[in-house]
mmCIF file of C-alpha atoms in Angstrom:
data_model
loop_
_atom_site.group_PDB
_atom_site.id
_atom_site.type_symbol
_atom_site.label_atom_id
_atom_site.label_comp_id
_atom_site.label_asym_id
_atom_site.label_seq_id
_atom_site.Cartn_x
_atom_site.Cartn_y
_atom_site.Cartn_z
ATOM 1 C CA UNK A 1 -2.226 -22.084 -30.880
ATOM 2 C CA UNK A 2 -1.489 -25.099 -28.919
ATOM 3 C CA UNK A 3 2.466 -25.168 -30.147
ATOM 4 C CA UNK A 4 2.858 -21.271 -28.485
ATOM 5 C CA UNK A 5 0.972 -22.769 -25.277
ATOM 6 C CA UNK A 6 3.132 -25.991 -25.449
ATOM 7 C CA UNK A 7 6.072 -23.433 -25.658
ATOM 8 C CA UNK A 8 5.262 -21.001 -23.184
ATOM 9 C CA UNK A 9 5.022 -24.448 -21.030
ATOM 10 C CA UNK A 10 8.318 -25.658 -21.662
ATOM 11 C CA UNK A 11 9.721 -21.695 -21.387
ATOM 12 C CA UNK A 12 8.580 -21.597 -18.099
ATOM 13 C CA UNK A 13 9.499 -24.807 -17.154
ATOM 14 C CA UNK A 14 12.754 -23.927 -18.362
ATOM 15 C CA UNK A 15 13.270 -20.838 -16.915
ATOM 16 C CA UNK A 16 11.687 -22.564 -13.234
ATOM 17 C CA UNK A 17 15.190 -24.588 -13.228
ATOM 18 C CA UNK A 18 17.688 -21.670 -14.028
ATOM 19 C CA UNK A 19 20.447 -21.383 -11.793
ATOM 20 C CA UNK A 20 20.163 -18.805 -9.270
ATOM 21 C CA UNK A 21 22.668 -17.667 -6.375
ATOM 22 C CA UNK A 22 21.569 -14.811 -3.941
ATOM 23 C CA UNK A 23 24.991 -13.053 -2.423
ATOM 24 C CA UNK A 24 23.425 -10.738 0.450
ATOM 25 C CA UNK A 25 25.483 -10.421 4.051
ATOM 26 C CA UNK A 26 22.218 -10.118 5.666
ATOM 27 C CA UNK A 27 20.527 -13.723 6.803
ATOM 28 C CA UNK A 28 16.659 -11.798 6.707
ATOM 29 C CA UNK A 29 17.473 -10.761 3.333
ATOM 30 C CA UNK A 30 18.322 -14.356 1.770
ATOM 31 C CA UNK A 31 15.539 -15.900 3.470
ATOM 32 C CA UNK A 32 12.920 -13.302 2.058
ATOM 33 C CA UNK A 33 13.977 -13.757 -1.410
ATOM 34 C CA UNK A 34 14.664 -17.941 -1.151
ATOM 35 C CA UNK A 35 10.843 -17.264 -0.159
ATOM 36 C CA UNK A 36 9.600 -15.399 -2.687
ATOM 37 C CA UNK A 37 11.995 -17.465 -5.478
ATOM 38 C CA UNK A 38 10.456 -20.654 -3.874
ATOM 39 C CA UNK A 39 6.667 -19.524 -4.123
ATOM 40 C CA UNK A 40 7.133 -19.433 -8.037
ATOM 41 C CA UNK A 41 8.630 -22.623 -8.362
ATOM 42 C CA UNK A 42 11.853 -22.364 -8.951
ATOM 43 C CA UNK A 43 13.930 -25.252 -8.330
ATOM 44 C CA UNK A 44 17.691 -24.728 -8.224
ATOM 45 C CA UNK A 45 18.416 -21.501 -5.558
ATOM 46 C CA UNK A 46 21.471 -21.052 -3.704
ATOM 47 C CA UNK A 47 22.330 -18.512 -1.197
ATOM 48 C CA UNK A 48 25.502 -17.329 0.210
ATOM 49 C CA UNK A 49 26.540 -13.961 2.957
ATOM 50 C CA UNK A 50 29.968 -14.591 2.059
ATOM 51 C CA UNK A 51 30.937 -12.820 -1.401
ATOM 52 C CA UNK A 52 34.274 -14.707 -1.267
ATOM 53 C CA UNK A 53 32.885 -17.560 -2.147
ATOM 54 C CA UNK A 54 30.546 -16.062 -5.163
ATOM 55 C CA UNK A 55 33.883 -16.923 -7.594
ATOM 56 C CA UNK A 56 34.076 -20.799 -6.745
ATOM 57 C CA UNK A 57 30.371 -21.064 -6.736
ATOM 58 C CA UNK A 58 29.898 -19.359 -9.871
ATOM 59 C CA UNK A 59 32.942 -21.687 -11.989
ATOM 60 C CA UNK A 60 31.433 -25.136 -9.756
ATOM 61 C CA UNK A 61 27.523 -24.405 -11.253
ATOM 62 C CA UNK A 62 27.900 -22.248 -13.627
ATOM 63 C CA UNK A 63 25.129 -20.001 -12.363
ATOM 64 C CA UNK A 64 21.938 -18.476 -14.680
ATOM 65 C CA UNK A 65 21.393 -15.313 -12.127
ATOM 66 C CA UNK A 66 23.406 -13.868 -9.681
ATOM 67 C CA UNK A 67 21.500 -11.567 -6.898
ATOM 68 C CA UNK A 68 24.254 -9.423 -5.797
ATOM 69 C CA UNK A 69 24.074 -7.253 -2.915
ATOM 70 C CA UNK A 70 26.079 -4.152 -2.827
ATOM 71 C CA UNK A 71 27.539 -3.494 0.906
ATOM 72 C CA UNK A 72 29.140 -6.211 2.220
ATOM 73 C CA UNK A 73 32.209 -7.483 4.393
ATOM 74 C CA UNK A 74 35.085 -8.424 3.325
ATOM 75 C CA UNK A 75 34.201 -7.778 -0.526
ATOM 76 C CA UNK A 76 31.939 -5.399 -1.996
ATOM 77 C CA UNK A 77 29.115 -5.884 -4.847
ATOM 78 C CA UNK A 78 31.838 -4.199 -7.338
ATOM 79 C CA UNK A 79 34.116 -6.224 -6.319
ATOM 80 C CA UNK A 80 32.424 -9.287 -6.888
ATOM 81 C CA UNK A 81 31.500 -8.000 -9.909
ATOM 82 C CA UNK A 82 34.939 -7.786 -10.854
ATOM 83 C CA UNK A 83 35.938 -10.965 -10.224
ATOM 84 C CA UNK A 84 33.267 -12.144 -12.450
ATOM 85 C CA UNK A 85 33.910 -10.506 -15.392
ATOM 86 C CA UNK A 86 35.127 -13.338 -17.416
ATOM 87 C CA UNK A 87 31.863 -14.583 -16.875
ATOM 88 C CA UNK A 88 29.340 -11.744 -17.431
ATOM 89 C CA UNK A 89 31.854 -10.580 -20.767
ATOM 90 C CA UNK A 90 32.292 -13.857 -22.436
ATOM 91 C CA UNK A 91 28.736 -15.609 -21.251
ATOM 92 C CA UNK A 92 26.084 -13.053 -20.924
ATOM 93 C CA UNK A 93 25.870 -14.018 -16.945
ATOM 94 C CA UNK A 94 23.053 -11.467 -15.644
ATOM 95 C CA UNK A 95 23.703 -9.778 -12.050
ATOM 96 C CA UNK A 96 20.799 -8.106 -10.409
ATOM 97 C CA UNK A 97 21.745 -5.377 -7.826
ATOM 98 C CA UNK A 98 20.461 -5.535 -4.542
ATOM 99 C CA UNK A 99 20.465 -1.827 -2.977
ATOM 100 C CA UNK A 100 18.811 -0.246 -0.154
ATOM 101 C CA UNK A 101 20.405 3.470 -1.344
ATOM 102 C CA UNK A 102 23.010 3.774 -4.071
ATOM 103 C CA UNK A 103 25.559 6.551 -5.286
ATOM 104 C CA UNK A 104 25.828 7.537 -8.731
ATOM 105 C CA UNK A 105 29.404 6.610 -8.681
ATOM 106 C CA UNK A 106 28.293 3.169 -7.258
ATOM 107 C CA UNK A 107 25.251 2.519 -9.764
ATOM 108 C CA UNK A 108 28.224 4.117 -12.979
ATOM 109 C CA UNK A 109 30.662 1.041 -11.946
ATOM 110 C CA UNK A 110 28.383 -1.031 -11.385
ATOM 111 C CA UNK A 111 26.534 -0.890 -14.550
ATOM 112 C CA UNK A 112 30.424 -0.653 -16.119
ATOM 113 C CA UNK A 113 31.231 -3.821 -14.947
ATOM 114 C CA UNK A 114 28.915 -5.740 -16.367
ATOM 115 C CA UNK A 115 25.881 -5.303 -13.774
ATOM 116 C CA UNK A 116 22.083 -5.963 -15.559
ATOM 117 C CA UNK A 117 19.874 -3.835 -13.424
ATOM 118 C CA UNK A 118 18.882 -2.940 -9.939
ATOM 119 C CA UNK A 119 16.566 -4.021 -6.826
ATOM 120 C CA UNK A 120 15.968 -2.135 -3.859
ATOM 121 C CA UNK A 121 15.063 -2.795 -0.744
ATOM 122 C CA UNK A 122 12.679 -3.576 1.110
ATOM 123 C CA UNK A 123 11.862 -5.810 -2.048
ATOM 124 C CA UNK A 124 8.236 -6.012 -3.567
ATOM 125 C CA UNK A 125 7.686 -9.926 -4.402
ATOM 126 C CA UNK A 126 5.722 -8.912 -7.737
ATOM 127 C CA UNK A 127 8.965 -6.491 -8.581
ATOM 128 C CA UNK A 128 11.505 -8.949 -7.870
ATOM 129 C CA UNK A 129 9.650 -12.126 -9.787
ATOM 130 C CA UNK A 130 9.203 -9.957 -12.868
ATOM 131 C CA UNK A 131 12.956 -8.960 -12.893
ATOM 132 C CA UNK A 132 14.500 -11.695 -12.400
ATOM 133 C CA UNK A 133 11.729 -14.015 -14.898
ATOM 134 C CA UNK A 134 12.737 -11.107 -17.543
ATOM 135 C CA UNK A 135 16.214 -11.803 -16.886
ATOM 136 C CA UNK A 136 16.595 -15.081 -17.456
ATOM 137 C CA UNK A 137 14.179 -15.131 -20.435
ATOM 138 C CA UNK A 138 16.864 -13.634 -21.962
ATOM 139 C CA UNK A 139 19.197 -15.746 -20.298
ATOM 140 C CA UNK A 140 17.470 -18.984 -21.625
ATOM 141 C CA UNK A 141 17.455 -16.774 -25.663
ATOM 142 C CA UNK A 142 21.230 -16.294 -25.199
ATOM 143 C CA UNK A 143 22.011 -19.887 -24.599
ATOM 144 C CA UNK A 144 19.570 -21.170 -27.341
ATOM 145 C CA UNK A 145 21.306 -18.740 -29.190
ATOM 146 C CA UNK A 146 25.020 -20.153 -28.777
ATOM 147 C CA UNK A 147 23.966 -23.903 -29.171
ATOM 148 C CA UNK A 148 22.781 -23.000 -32.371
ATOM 149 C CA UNK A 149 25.833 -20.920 -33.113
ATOM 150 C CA UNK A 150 27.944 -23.250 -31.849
ATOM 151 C CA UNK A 151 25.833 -25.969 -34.275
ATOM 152 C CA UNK A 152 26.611 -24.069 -37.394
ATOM 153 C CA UNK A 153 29.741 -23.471 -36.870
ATOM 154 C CA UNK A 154 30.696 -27.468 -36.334
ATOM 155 C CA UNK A 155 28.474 -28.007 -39.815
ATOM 156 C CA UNK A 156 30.907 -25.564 -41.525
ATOM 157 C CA UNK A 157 33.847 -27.193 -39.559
ATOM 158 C CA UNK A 158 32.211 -30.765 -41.374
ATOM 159 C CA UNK A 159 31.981 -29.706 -44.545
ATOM 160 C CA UNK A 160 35.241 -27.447 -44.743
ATOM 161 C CA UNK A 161 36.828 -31.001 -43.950
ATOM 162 C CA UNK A 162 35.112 -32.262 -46.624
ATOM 163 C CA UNK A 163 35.960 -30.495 -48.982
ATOM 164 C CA UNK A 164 39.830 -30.686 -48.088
ATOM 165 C CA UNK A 165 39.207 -34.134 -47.947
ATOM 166 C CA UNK A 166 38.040 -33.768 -52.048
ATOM 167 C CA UNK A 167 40.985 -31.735 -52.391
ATOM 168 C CA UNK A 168 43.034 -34.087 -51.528
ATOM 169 C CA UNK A 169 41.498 -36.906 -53.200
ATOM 170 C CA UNK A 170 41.771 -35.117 -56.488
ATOM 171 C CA UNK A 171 45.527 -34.453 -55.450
ATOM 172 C CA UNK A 172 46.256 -37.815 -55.268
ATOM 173 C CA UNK A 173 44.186 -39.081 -58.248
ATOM 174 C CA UNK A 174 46.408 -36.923 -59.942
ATOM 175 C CA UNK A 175 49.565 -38.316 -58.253
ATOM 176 C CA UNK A 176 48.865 -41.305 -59.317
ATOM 177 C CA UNK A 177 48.612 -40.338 -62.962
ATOM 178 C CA UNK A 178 52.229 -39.234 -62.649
ATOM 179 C CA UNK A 179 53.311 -42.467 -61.038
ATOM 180 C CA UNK A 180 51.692 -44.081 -64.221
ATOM 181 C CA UNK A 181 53.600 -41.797 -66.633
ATOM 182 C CA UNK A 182 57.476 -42.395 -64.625
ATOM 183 C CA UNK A 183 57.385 -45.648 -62.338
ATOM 184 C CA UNK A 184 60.366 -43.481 -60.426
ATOM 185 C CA UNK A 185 57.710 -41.097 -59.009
ATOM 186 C CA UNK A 186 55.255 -43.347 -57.025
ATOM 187 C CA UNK A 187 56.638 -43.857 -53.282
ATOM 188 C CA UNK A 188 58.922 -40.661 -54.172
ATOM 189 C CA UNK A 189 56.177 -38.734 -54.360
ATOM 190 C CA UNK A 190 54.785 -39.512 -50.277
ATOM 191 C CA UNK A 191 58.298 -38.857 -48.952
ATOM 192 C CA UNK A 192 58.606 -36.093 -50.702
ATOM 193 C CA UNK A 193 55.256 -34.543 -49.506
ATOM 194 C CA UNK A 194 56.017 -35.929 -45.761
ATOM 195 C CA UNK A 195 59.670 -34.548 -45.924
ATOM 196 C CA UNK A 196 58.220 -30.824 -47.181
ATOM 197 C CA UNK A 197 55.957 -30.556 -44.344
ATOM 198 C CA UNK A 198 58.799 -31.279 -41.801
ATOM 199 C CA UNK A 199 61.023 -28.774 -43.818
ATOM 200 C CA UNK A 200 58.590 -26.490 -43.632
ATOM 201 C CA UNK A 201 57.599 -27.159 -39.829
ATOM 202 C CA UNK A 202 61.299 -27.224 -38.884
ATOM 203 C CA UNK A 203 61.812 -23.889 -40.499
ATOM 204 C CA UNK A 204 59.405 -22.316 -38.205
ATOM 205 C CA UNK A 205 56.120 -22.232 -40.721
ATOM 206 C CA UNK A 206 53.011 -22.813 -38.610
ATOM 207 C CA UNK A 207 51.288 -26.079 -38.663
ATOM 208 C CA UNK A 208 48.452 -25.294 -40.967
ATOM 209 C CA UNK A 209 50.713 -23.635 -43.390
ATOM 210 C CA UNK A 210 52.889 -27.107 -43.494
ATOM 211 C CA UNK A 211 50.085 -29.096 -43.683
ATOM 212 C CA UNK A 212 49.005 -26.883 -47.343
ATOM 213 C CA UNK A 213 52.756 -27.817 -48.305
ATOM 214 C CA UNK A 214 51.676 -31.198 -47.202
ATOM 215 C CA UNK A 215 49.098 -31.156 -49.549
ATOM 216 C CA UNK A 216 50.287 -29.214 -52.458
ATOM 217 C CA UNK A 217 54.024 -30.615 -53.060
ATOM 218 C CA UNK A 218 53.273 -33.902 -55.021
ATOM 219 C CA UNK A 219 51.442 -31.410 -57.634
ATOM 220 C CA UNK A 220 55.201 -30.722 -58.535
ATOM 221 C CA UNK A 221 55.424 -33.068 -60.919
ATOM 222 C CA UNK A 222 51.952 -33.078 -62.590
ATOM 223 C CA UNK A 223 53.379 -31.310 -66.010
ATOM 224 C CA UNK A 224 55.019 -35.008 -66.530
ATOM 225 C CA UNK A 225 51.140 -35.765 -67.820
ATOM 226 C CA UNK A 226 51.278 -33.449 -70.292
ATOM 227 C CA UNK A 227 54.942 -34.374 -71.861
ATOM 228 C CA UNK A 228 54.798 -37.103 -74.893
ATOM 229 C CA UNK A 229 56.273 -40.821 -74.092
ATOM 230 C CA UNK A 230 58.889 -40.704 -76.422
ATOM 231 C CA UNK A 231 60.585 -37.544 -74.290
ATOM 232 C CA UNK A 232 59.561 -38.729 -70.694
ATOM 233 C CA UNK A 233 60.297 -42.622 -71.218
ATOM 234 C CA UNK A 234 63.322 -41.903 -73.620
ATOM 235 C CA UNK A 235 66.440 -44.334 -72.782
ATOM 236 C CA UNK A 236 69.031 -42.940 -70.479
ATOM 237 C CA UNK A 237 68.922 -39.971 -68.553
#
């Protein structure tokens, strides 16, 4: 019980300093939601009634919410929602609409684009805190969600290297079990290897298919461990 209270804390807490940018051409309408956004404690609010500068904003903090208004100068909501794609595609960026009235043609692109849902004016303060705190719950899930991802996938990245690093280790034990068996095949045997891999990248083979030449070409000679001393140390040639 007092772990889920001491979580719900740090939730809210959490969610209380998520990013949020208001984009609304009309100076009444930024102050009423800084307002209501301020009278729940959240911390980090920005406002703009320019949409041309929603792009730079959003790439300098990396914004947590966007409140978009639909009908402005100079750029339009969908506009501004196309500009941000990149952002709402690859990083789950959630855009509330702000709308007084709204088309079905307008509501269809917007909601193709990427928008998350819809406000309208004149706002209600208990409507627009339980958006936007639903909205960024799922915000805060999402990126809890990709540091873990992102987590795993550098503790597979460790132990892949790992075990190409054991690969290799047993490649070279066995290298040097050749050298031991024909004292011509030692050094040979690293040039060799080095000179394969440039071959290989010279003749247009990708760099991790050069590097498996890399790794793989002083097993060329690993049948001399199975030949008897009398035929692989004979005199002459």
């Amino acid at each position: 019980h007092i772990y889920a209270e001491n979580f719900m804390v740090f939730e809210k807490e959490k969610i209380q300093q998520s990013k949020i940018l208001i984009v609304d051409d009309e100076p009444l309408n930024l102050d009423i939601l800084e307002a209501i956004l301020e009278s729940s404690d959240y911390k980090n609010i920005y406002s703009t009634s320019d949409p041309r500068e929603v792009l730079s904003l959003q790439k300098k903090y990396s914004f947590d919410l966007i409140l978009l208004d639909v009908n402005m100068p100079y750029m339009s909501g969908i506009e501004v929602l196309s500009a941000l794609s990149e952002f709402i595609s690859g990083g789950f960026l959630p855009v509330l609409i702000l709308t007084a009235n709204i088309d079905d043609e307008t509501r269809y692109n917007a909601l193709k684009l990427g928008a998350t849902d819809f406000l309208t004016k004149p706002f209600n303060q208990w409507e627009v805190l339980l958006r936007i705190h639903n909205m960024l719950r799922t915000r805060l899930f999402y990126k809890g969600q990709k540091i873990r991802a992102d987590e795993l996938e550098e503790k597979v990245r460790e132990r892949t290297e790992r075990i190409k690093d054991s690969q290799l280790k047993i490649i070279q034990c066995l290298g040097k079990a050749v050298e031991f068996r024909d004292n011509e095949t030692g050094a040979h045997v690293i040039r060799m290897s080095r000179s394969c891999q440039m071959l290989g990248l010279a003749a247009g083979l990708c760099e991790k298919h050069a590097e498996k030449i890399l790794y793989a070409s002083p097993m060329h000679d690993v049948g001399k461990i199975g030949i008897q001393d009398n035929i692989l140390l004979k005199p002459g040639k």
